[in-house]
Short mmCIF file of C-alpha atoms in Angstrom, two decimals:
data_model
loop_
_atom_site.label_atom_id
_atom_site.label_comp_id
_atom_site.label_asym_id
_atom_site.label_seq_id
_atom_site.Cartn_x
_atom_site.Cartn_y
_atom_site.Cartn_z
CA MET T 1 84.00 209.86 195.58
CA ARG T 2 86.37 208.80 192.93
CA ALA T 3 84.64 211.48 190.58
CA LEU T 4 85.30 214.11 192.97
CA LYS T 5 88.80 213.17 193.42
CA LEU T 6 89.52 213.38 189.89
CA LEU T 7 87.59 216.61 189.83
CA ALA T 8 89.95 217.94 192.79
CA LEU T 9 92.89 217.07 190.71
CA LEU T 10 92.00 219.39 187.61
CA PRO T 11 93.51 222.50 189.16
CA PHE T 12 96.89 220.58 189.66
CA ALA T 13 96.77 219.23 186.21
CA ALA T 14 96.38 222.40 184.49
CA LEU T 15 99.29 223.89 186.54
CA LEU T 16 101.43 221.01 185.71
CA GLY T 17 100.35 221.09 181.89
CA GLY T 18 101.13 224.65 181.53
CA CYS T 19 97.56 225.38 180.51
CA ASP T 20 95.85 228.77 180.84
CA PHE T 21 93.58 227.97 183.63
CA VAL T 22 90.49 228.53 181.39
CA VAL T 23 88.66 226.00 183.68
CA LEU T 24 89.40 228.24 186.90
CA ALA T 25 88.84 231.72 185.01
CA PRO T 26 85.80 230.90 183.04
CA ALA T 27 83.69 233.14 180.79
CA GLY T 28 80.07 231.91 181.50
CA ASP T 29 77.93 231.29 184.34
CA ILE T 30 77.47 227.69 184.10
CA ALA T 31 81.27 227.21 183.99
CA VAL T 32 81.92 229.55 186.85
CA GLN T 33 79.50 227.40 188.87
CA GLN T 34 81.22 224.43 187.79
CA ARG T 35 84.57 226.07 188.76
CA ASP T 36 83.35 226.82 192.18
CA LEU T 37 82.41 223.17 192.62
CA VAL T 38 85.71 221.91 191.86
CA VAL T 39 87.13 224.53 194.16
CA ILE T 40 84.86 223.66 197.12
CA SER T 41 85.49 219.92 196.74
CA THR T 42 89.10 220.22 196.53
CA VAL T 43 89.21 222.39 199.86
CA LEU T 44 86.93 219.88 201.80
CA MET T 45 89.20 217.01 200.64
CA LEU T 46 92.07 218.70 201.57
CA ILE T 47 90.69 219.36 205.25
CA ILE T 48 91.68 215.62 205.64
CA VAL T 49 94.43 215.25 203.25
CA LEU T 50 96.70 218.03 204.86
CA PRO T 51 96.06 216.82 208.42
CA VAL T 52 96.91 213.02 207.34
CA MET T 53 100.03 214.04 205.51
CA ALA T 54 101.38 216.33 208.45
CA LEU T 55 100.51 213.73 211.08
CA THR T 56 102.23 210.83 209.05
CA VAL T 57 105.48 213.32 209.17
CA PHE T 58 104.88 213.97 212.73
CA PHE T 59 104.65 210.22 214.15
CA ALA T 60 107.61 209.08 211.95
CA TRP T 61 109.57 212.10 213.36
CA ARG T 62 108.08 211.69 217.10
CA TYR T 63 108.29 208.04 217.66
CA ARG T 64 111.63 207.41 215.55
CA GLN T 65 113.96 204.72 217.34
CA SER T 66 116.38 207.15 218.52
CA ASN T 67 113.85 209.69 220.46
CA THR T 68 113.88 207.96 223.83
CA ALA T 69 111.82 210.81 225.31
CA ALA T 70 108.70 209.54 223.62
CA PRO T 71 106.24 207.53 225.78
CA TYR T 72 106.59 203.88 224.90
CA GLU T 73 103.22 202.04 225.31
CA PRO T 74 103.11 198.72 223.78
CA GLU T 75 99.88 197.69 225.49
CA TRP T 76 97.67 200.38 223.99
CA ASP T 77 94.86 199.35 221.84
CA HIS T 78 92.16 201.77 221.98
CA SER T 79 91.22 205.51 222.51
CA THR T 80 87.55 206.52 222.11
CA GLN T 81 88.48 210.02 221.43
CA LEU T 82 90.57 209.11 218.66
CA GLU T 83 88.04 206.85 217.11
CA LEU T 84 85.70 209.73 217.00
CA VAL T 85 87.92 212.04 215.21
CA ILE T 86 89.06 209.44 212.78
CA TRP T 87 85.30 208.61 211.83
CA SER T 88 83.43 211.63 212.25
CA ALA T 89 85.66 214.27 210.32
CA PRO T 90 85.69 211.98 206.92
CA LEU T 91 81.75 210.91 207.36
CA LEU T 92 81.07 214.91 207.87
CA ILE T 93 83.16 215.49 204.74
CA ILE T 94 81.53 212.95 202.57
CA ILE T 95 77.99 214.12 203.60
CA CYS T 96 79.13 217.71 202.65
CA LEU T 97 80.51 216.48 199.37
CA GLY T 98 77.31 214.29 198.70
CA ALA T 99 75.07 217.28 199.24
CA LEU T 100 77.47 219.34 196.92
CA THR T 101 77.28 216.57 194.26
CA TRP T 102 73.20 216.11 194.61
CA MET T 103 72.53 219.76 194.20
CA GLY T 104 75.34 220.33 191.41
CA THR T 105 73.84 217.06 189.59
CA HIS T 106 70.46 218.77 189.31
CA LEU T 107 71.43 222.59 189.35
CA LEU T 108 74.05 222.11 186.55
CA ASP T 109 72.02 219.63 184.77
CA PRO T 110 72.85 220.53 180.88
CA TYR T 111 69.57 219.58 179.82
CA ARG T 112 67.89 221.97 182.47
CA SER T 113 67.08 225.48 180.98
CA LEU T 114 68.73 228.39 182.76
CA GLY T 115 67.40 230.09 185.71
CA ARG T 116 69.99 232.89 185.60
CA ILE T 117 72.32 234.90 183.20
CA ALA T 118 74.70 235.59 186.19
CA ALA T 119 74.82 235.05 190.01
CA ASP T 120 73.02 238.72 190.31
CA LYS T 121 71.02 238.69 187.05
CA PRO T 122 67.97 236.45 186.89
CA ILE T 123 66.60 235.24 183.40
CA GLU T 124 63.77 237.67 182.27
CA SER T 125 61.02 237.18 179.54
CA LYS T 126 62.82 239.25 176.95
CA ASP T 127 65.81 236.75 177.20
CA ALA T 128 64.76 234.45 174.41
CA PRO T 129 67.29 231.59 174.12
CA LEU T 130 69.66 231.50 170.84
CA ASN T 131 69.29 228.01 169.51
CA VAL T 132 72.03 226.57 168.06
CA GLU T 133 72.15 223.01 166.39
CA VAL T 134 75.63 220.99 166.60
CA VAL T 135 76.49 218.18 164.37
CA ALA T 136 80.10 216.61 164.96
CA LEU T 137 81.54 215.64 161.72
CA ASP T 138 84.49 213.97 160.65
CA TRP T 139 86.70 215.92 161.51
CA LYS T 140 85.09 219.28 161.83
CA TRP T 141 82.00 220.91 163.60
CA LEU T 142 78.68 222.29 161.85
CA PHE T 143 76.77 224.84 163.48
CA ILE T 144 73.13 225.56 162.35
CA TYR T 145 71.14 228.43 163.49
CA PRO T 146 67.64 227.69 162.63
CA ASP T 147 66.25 231.13 163.74
CA TYR T 148 68.57 232.89 161.42
CA GLY T 149 68.83 230.30 158.57
CA VAL T 150 72.48 230.31 158.49
CA ALA T 151 75.38 227.88 159.43
CA ALA T 152 79.07 227.75 160.04
CA VAL T 153 81.90 225.30 159.98
CA ASN T 154 84.40 225.35 162.62
CA GLU T 155 83.39 228.87 164.31
CA LEU T 156 80.44 229.34 166.78
CA ALA T 157 79.31 232.98 167.58
CA ALA T 158 76.62 234.04 170.52
CA PRO T 159 75.90 237.30 172.04
CA VAL T 160 76.93 238.07 175.63
CA ASP T 161 74.25 237.69 178.36
CA ARG T 162 72.04 235.59 176.02
CA PRO T 163 70.74 232.22 176.88
CA ILE T 164 72.22 229.39 174.58
CA ARG T 165 70.37 226.03 173.68
CA PHE T 166 72.44 223.68 171.97
CA ARG T 167 71.15 220.52 170.20
CA ILE T 168 74.05 218.15 169.67
CA THR T 169 74.23 215.07 167.31
CA ALA T 170 76.98 213.43 165.30
CA SER T 171 77.19 212.40 161.79
CA SER T 172 79.01 209.11 162.49
CA VAL T 173 81.49 208.34 165.36
CA MET T 174 80.78 209.73 169.04
CA ASN T 175 82.59 212.92 169.82
CA SER T 176 82.48 215.37 172.84
CA PHE T 177 81.38 218.82 172.59
CA TYR T 178 83.47 221.01 175.11
CA ILE T 179 83.91 224.84 175.45
CA PRO T 180 85.74 225.06 178.56
CA ALA T 181 85.19 228.67 178.98
CA LEU T 182 81.26 228.20 178.70
CA ALA T 183 80.06 224.92 180.26
CA GLY T 184 81.16 221.42 180.71
CA GLN T 185 81.63 218.62 178.10
CA ILE T 186 78.74 216.74 176.46
CA TYR T 187 78.81 213.90 174.08
CA ALA T 188 77.48 213.97 170.42
CA MET T 189 76.23 210.59 169.32
CA PRO T 190 75.07 209.43 165.96
CA GLY T 191 71.18 209.03 166.01
CA MET T 192 71.04 210.64 169.36
CA GLU T 193 70.45 214.19 170.52
CA THR T 194 72.00 215.65 173.72
CA LYS T 195 71.29 219.15 175.08
CA LEU T 196 73.27 221.64 176.88
CA HIS T 197 72.19 225.27 178.19
CA ALA T 198 74.80 227.80 178.79
CA VAL T 199 75.27 231.61 178.74
CA ALA T 200 78.72 233.67 178.03
CA ASN T 201 79.08 236.64 180.06
CA LYS T 202 82.31 237.98 178.87
CA GLU T 203 83.34 239.38 175.22
CA GLY T 204 85.88 237.31 174.01
CA THR T 205 87.39 234.38 171.68
CA TYR T 206 87.46 231.15 173.16
CA ARG T 207 88.57 227.50 172.33
CA GLY T 208 86.19 224.91 171.57
CA PHE T 209 87.10 221.18 170.64
CA SER T 210 86.20 217.59 170.67
CA ALA T 211 87.23 215.84 174.23
CA ASN T 212 86.64 212.36 172.83
CA TYR T 213 88.95 210.81 170.52
CA SER T 214 87.33 210.16 166.85
CA GLY T 215 89.84 209.16 164.55
CA ALA T 216 92.75 210.27 162.54
CA GLY T 217 91.81 213.93 162.07
CA PHE T 218 90.82 214.37 165.75
CA SER T 219 93.72 216.48 166.88
CA GLY T 220 92.48 219.28 164.14
CA MET T 221 88.82 219.01 165.27
CA HIS T 222 88.82 222.20 167.09
CA PHE T 223 86.90 225.56 166.65
CA ASP T 224 86.72 229.33 168.07
CA PHE T 225 83.56 230.31 170.36
CA LYS T 226 83.08 234.01 169.72
CA SER T 227 81.45 235.83 172.66
CA LEU T 228 80.13 238.91 171.07
CA SER T 229 78.19 241.96 171.92
CA GLY T 230 74.79 242.31 170.34
CA ALA T 231 75.66 244.56 167.54
CA ASP T 232 78.80 242.51 166.64
CA PHE T 233 76.66 239.54 166.73
CA ASP T 234 74.29 241.08 164.47
CA LYS T 235 77.37 241.65 162.05
CA TRP T 236 78.50 238.35 162.20
CA ILE T 237 75.05 237.15 161.22
CA ALA T 238 75.01 239.42 158.27
CA SER T 239 78.33 238.30 157.29
CA ALA T 240 77.21 234.80 157.31
CA LYS T 241 74.17 235.88 154.91
CA ALA T 242 76.47 237.74 152.58
CA SER T 243 78.43 234.25 152.00
CA SER T 244 77.97 232.57 148.69
CA ASN T 245 77.80 229.10 150.22
CA MET T 246 74.69 227.46 150.69
CA LEU T 247 73.92 224.36 152.54
CA GLY T 248 71.43 221.89 150.91
CA ARG T 249 71.33 218.03 151.61
CA THR T 250 73.56 217.38 148.61
CA ASP T 251 75.99 219.98 150.00
CA TYR T 252 75.81 218.24 153.52
CA LEU T 253 76.59 214.97 151.70
CA GLN T 254 79.81 216.48 150.42
CA LEU T 255 80.81 218.08 153.66
CA GLU T 256 80.15 215.11 155.78
CA ARG T 257 83.08 213.32 154.28
CA PRO T 258 86.13 212.74 156.50
CA SER T 259 88.41 215.89 156.06
CA GLN T 260 90.98 217.56 158.19
CA ASN T 261 92.01 221.13 159.39
CA ASP T 262 88.88 222.45 157.50
CA PRO T 263 88.91 226.39 157.47
CA VAL T 264 85.95 228.22 158.70
CA ARG T 265 83.16 228.45 156.30
CA LEU T 266 79.85 230.65 156.51
CA TYR T 267 76.54 229.44 154.73
CA ARG T 268 74.03 232.04 154.16
CA SER T 269 71.01 229.31 153.87
CA VAL T 270 70.58 225.78 155.31
CA ASP T 271 67.94 223.16 154.43
CA ARG T 272 65.43 223.82 157.15
CA ASP T 273 65.19 220.08 157.81
CA LEU T 274 68.70 219.22 157.70
CA TYR T 275 69.36 218.83 161.42
CA LYS T 276 66.21 216.52 161.78
CA ALA T 277 67.57 214.55 158.69
CA VAL T 278 70.93 214.23 160.20
CA LEU T 279 69.57 212.93 163.70
CA ASN T 280 67.55 210.55 161.84
CA MET T 281 70.10 209.28 159.38
CA CYS T 282 68.23 209.95 156.45
CA VAL T 283 69.97 212.79 154.63
CA GLU T 284 70.01 210.90 151.29
CA PRO T 285 66.78 211.09 149.08
CA GLY T 286 64.57 207.97 149.49
CA LYS T 287 66.28 206.77 152.63
CA MET T 288 63.89 205.71 155.49
CA CYS T 289 64.29 207.88 158.28
CA MET T 290 64.94 206.19 161.84
CA SER T 291 61.90 207.91 163.30
CA GLU T 292 59.86 206.74 160.53
CA MET T 293 61.22 202.90 161.33
CA MET T 294 60.37 203.56 165.07
CA ALA T 295 56.81 204.75 164.13
CA ILE T 296 56.35 201.43 162.01
CA ASP T 297 57.59 199.34 164.79
CA ALA T 298 55.11 201.30 167.23
CA LYS T 299 52.34 200.52 165.10
CA GLY T 300 53.23 196.86 165.08
CA GLY T 301 56.14 196.55 162.59
CA LEU T 302 56.25 194.63 159.50
CA GLY T 303 56.26 191.41 160.94
CA ARG T 304 58.56 188.47 159.91
CA GLU T 305 59.34 190.03 156.66
CA GLY T 306 60.52 193.06 158.38
CA PHE T 307 63.66 191.50 159.87
CA ASN T 308 65.33 191.50 156.76
CA ASN T 309 65.10 195.27 156.55
CA THR T 310 67.15 196.17 159.79
CA LEU T 311 70.56 195.56 158.67
CA PRO T 312 70.43 198.06 155.67
CA LEU T 313 69.16 200.66 158.24
CA THR T 314 72.38 200.24 160.01
CA TYR T 315 74.38 203.38 159.59
CA ASP T 316 77.23 202.57 157.27
CA LYS T 317 79.68 205.41 157.22
CA TYR T 318 82.44 203.55 155.14
CA ALA T 319 80.17 203.13 152.14
CA ARG T 320 78.75 206.45 152.06
CA ARG T 321 81.98 208.39 152.60
CA GLY T 322 83.77 206.46 150.02
CA ALA T 323 85.94 204.58 152.39
CA PRO T 324 88.42 202.10 150.25
CA LEU T 325 87.02 199.40 152.21
CA GLY T 326 83.45 200.18 152.03
CA SER T 327 80.86 198.40 150.03
CA GLU T 328 77.93 199.62 147.92
CA PRO T 329 75.66 201.43 150.15
CA THR T 330 72.56 199.96 150.60
CA PHE T 331 69.39 201.26 152.82
CA VAL T 332 65.85 201.08 153.63
CA ALA T 333 63.51 203.11 151.11
CA GLY T 334 61.42 205.70 152.57
CA ILE T 335 57.64 204.41 152.44
CA CYS T 336 56.07 207.90 152.06
CA SER T 337 56.96 211.52 152.31
CA MET T 338 56.85 213.78 155.58
CA ASP T 339 53.84 215.75 153.94
CA GLU T 340 51.68 213.01 153.43
CA ILE T 341 52.23 211.46 157.16
CA LYS T 342 51.16 215.31 158.24
CA ASP T 343 48.14 215.52 156.24
CA ALA T 344 46.34 212.19 156.04
CA PRO T 345 43.79 211.08 158.52
CA SER T 346 44.96 208.70 160.69
CA HIS T 347 42.02 206.47 160.17
CA GLU T 348 42.42 206.08 156.59
CA VAL T 349 42.45 202.63 155.35
CA THR T 350 44.29 202.22 151.87
CA ALA T 351 44.40 199.54 149.32
CA PRO T 352 47.34 197.07 149.78
CA LEU T 353 50.58 198.66 148.87
CA ASP T 354 52.58 197.17 145.88
CA LEU T 355 55.95 196.22 147.63
CA THR T 356 57.42 194.60 144.48
CA PRO T 357 60.00 197.53 143.89
CA LEU T 358 61.32 196.40 147.35
CA ARG T 359 62.05 192.78 146.56
CA GLY T 360 65.74 193.93 146.67
CA PHE T 361 65.54 194.50 150.49
CA GLY T 362 64.00 191.28 151.21
CA LEU T 363 60.67 192.98 151.68
CA LYS T 364 57.80 190.81 150.36
CA ARG T 365 54.04 192.09 150.01
CA PRO T 366 52.33 191.30 153.24
CA PRO T 367 48.71 189.63 153.29
CA PHE T 368 46.05 192.09 153.32
CA SER T 369 42.81 191.57 154.81
CA PRO T 370 40.60 194.04 157.02
CA ALA T 371 40.16 191.75 159.83
CA HIS T 372 44.23 191.66 160.18
CA PRO T 373 45.47 194.70 158.56
CA SER T 374 49.04 194.05 157.90
CA SER T 375 49.82 196.52 154.84
CA THR T 376 52.51 198.82 155.18
CA SER T 377 50.02 201.53 154.35
CA LEU T 378 47.60 200.74 156.99
CA LEU T 379 50.33 200.44 159.76
CA LEU T 380 51.42 204.03 159.00
CA GLY T 381 47.86 205.24 158.77
CA GLN T 382 48.14 207.28 155.46
CA ARG T 383 48.43 206.97 151.74
CA PRO T 384 51.75 206.37 150.72
CA LYS T 385 53.51 207.73 147.34
CA SER T 386 54.44 204.33 145.43
CA GLU T 387 56.77 206.37 143.22
CA VAL T 388 59.25 206.64 146.20
CA LEU T 389 59.29 203.01 146.80
CA ARG T 390 62.27 202.23 144.66
CA ARG T 391 65.46 200.88 145.64
CA THR T 392 68.24 203.80 145.95
CA ALA T 393 71.84 202.54 145.95
#
């Protein structure tokens, strides 16, 4: 109920703040449905609020001390009719608000694929969604288009009436991805992925920004969302492909460093596994990915000796980004390459792995026996590359 009250105050907050009412005049179908939810909720609550305010003034005026014509009934204590009105009207409104909230929670779930382009335009088989991978950096936004192999910083483009499927994560602290004209906000968190489905129905340029404070450069962490025609979107992709910039892992590590008010940059090519590496916190060469660590845990873990490895896995943004208070960066080294994980048979048992290069991480060679297999290579079910098992600082 409290959340609905806050939603109802949005139009008035926009008025008092001198905003352009973009929440009430959106450009996308999801934002339109959210606007309708806000308006209907506000009207339903005003059905109670307005009569209460009017009756407060009426009673104060009618039963003032100087009005001797008003009935005086000091023994009055109950009215069945009045009780029915007092309890039934709010109850009915709460039921209506509850039904609206339940339907909106499911129909406007950001993870739910779109069921329509607009109110009078259903999704068709030819309407393939546009995939966009979003990374919230300090303090800028990176947008990767995996289907086109391009990327952009602080600029997002999409064709009109084409569903957009966002996959969202962050490089360091939590942010909130928000384009008021397109859809509601959704959080971007390091090591986690959130999703958002939306569609733009009008051409134009709309403001996007982070709605969650994330540090010194937060006020400049905004971007333009360009809703373009199909032809203009193709031109935008072509301009990105014509750029001289390329975004590999080394380039990303430089881009990831904190900076403020970055200009728009386009990239003609992107490392195809960059987003996956950012999500799993293993962009640096040789670093163990979060998904690898979870796979080891799912296989039984590295036992007691593995406890010493959990701390270096922590995402240390201060050390890697050159902060003055940061210490030397450390992390758990990767045990095997992704190609070997994909190609090796799951039943393959290899010789015990020489873990001597990882002594600096507190990892000791576990005992190996066929009856009680505890070597790292057996836990992973594939043959590792010993040459990658070196300490990387």
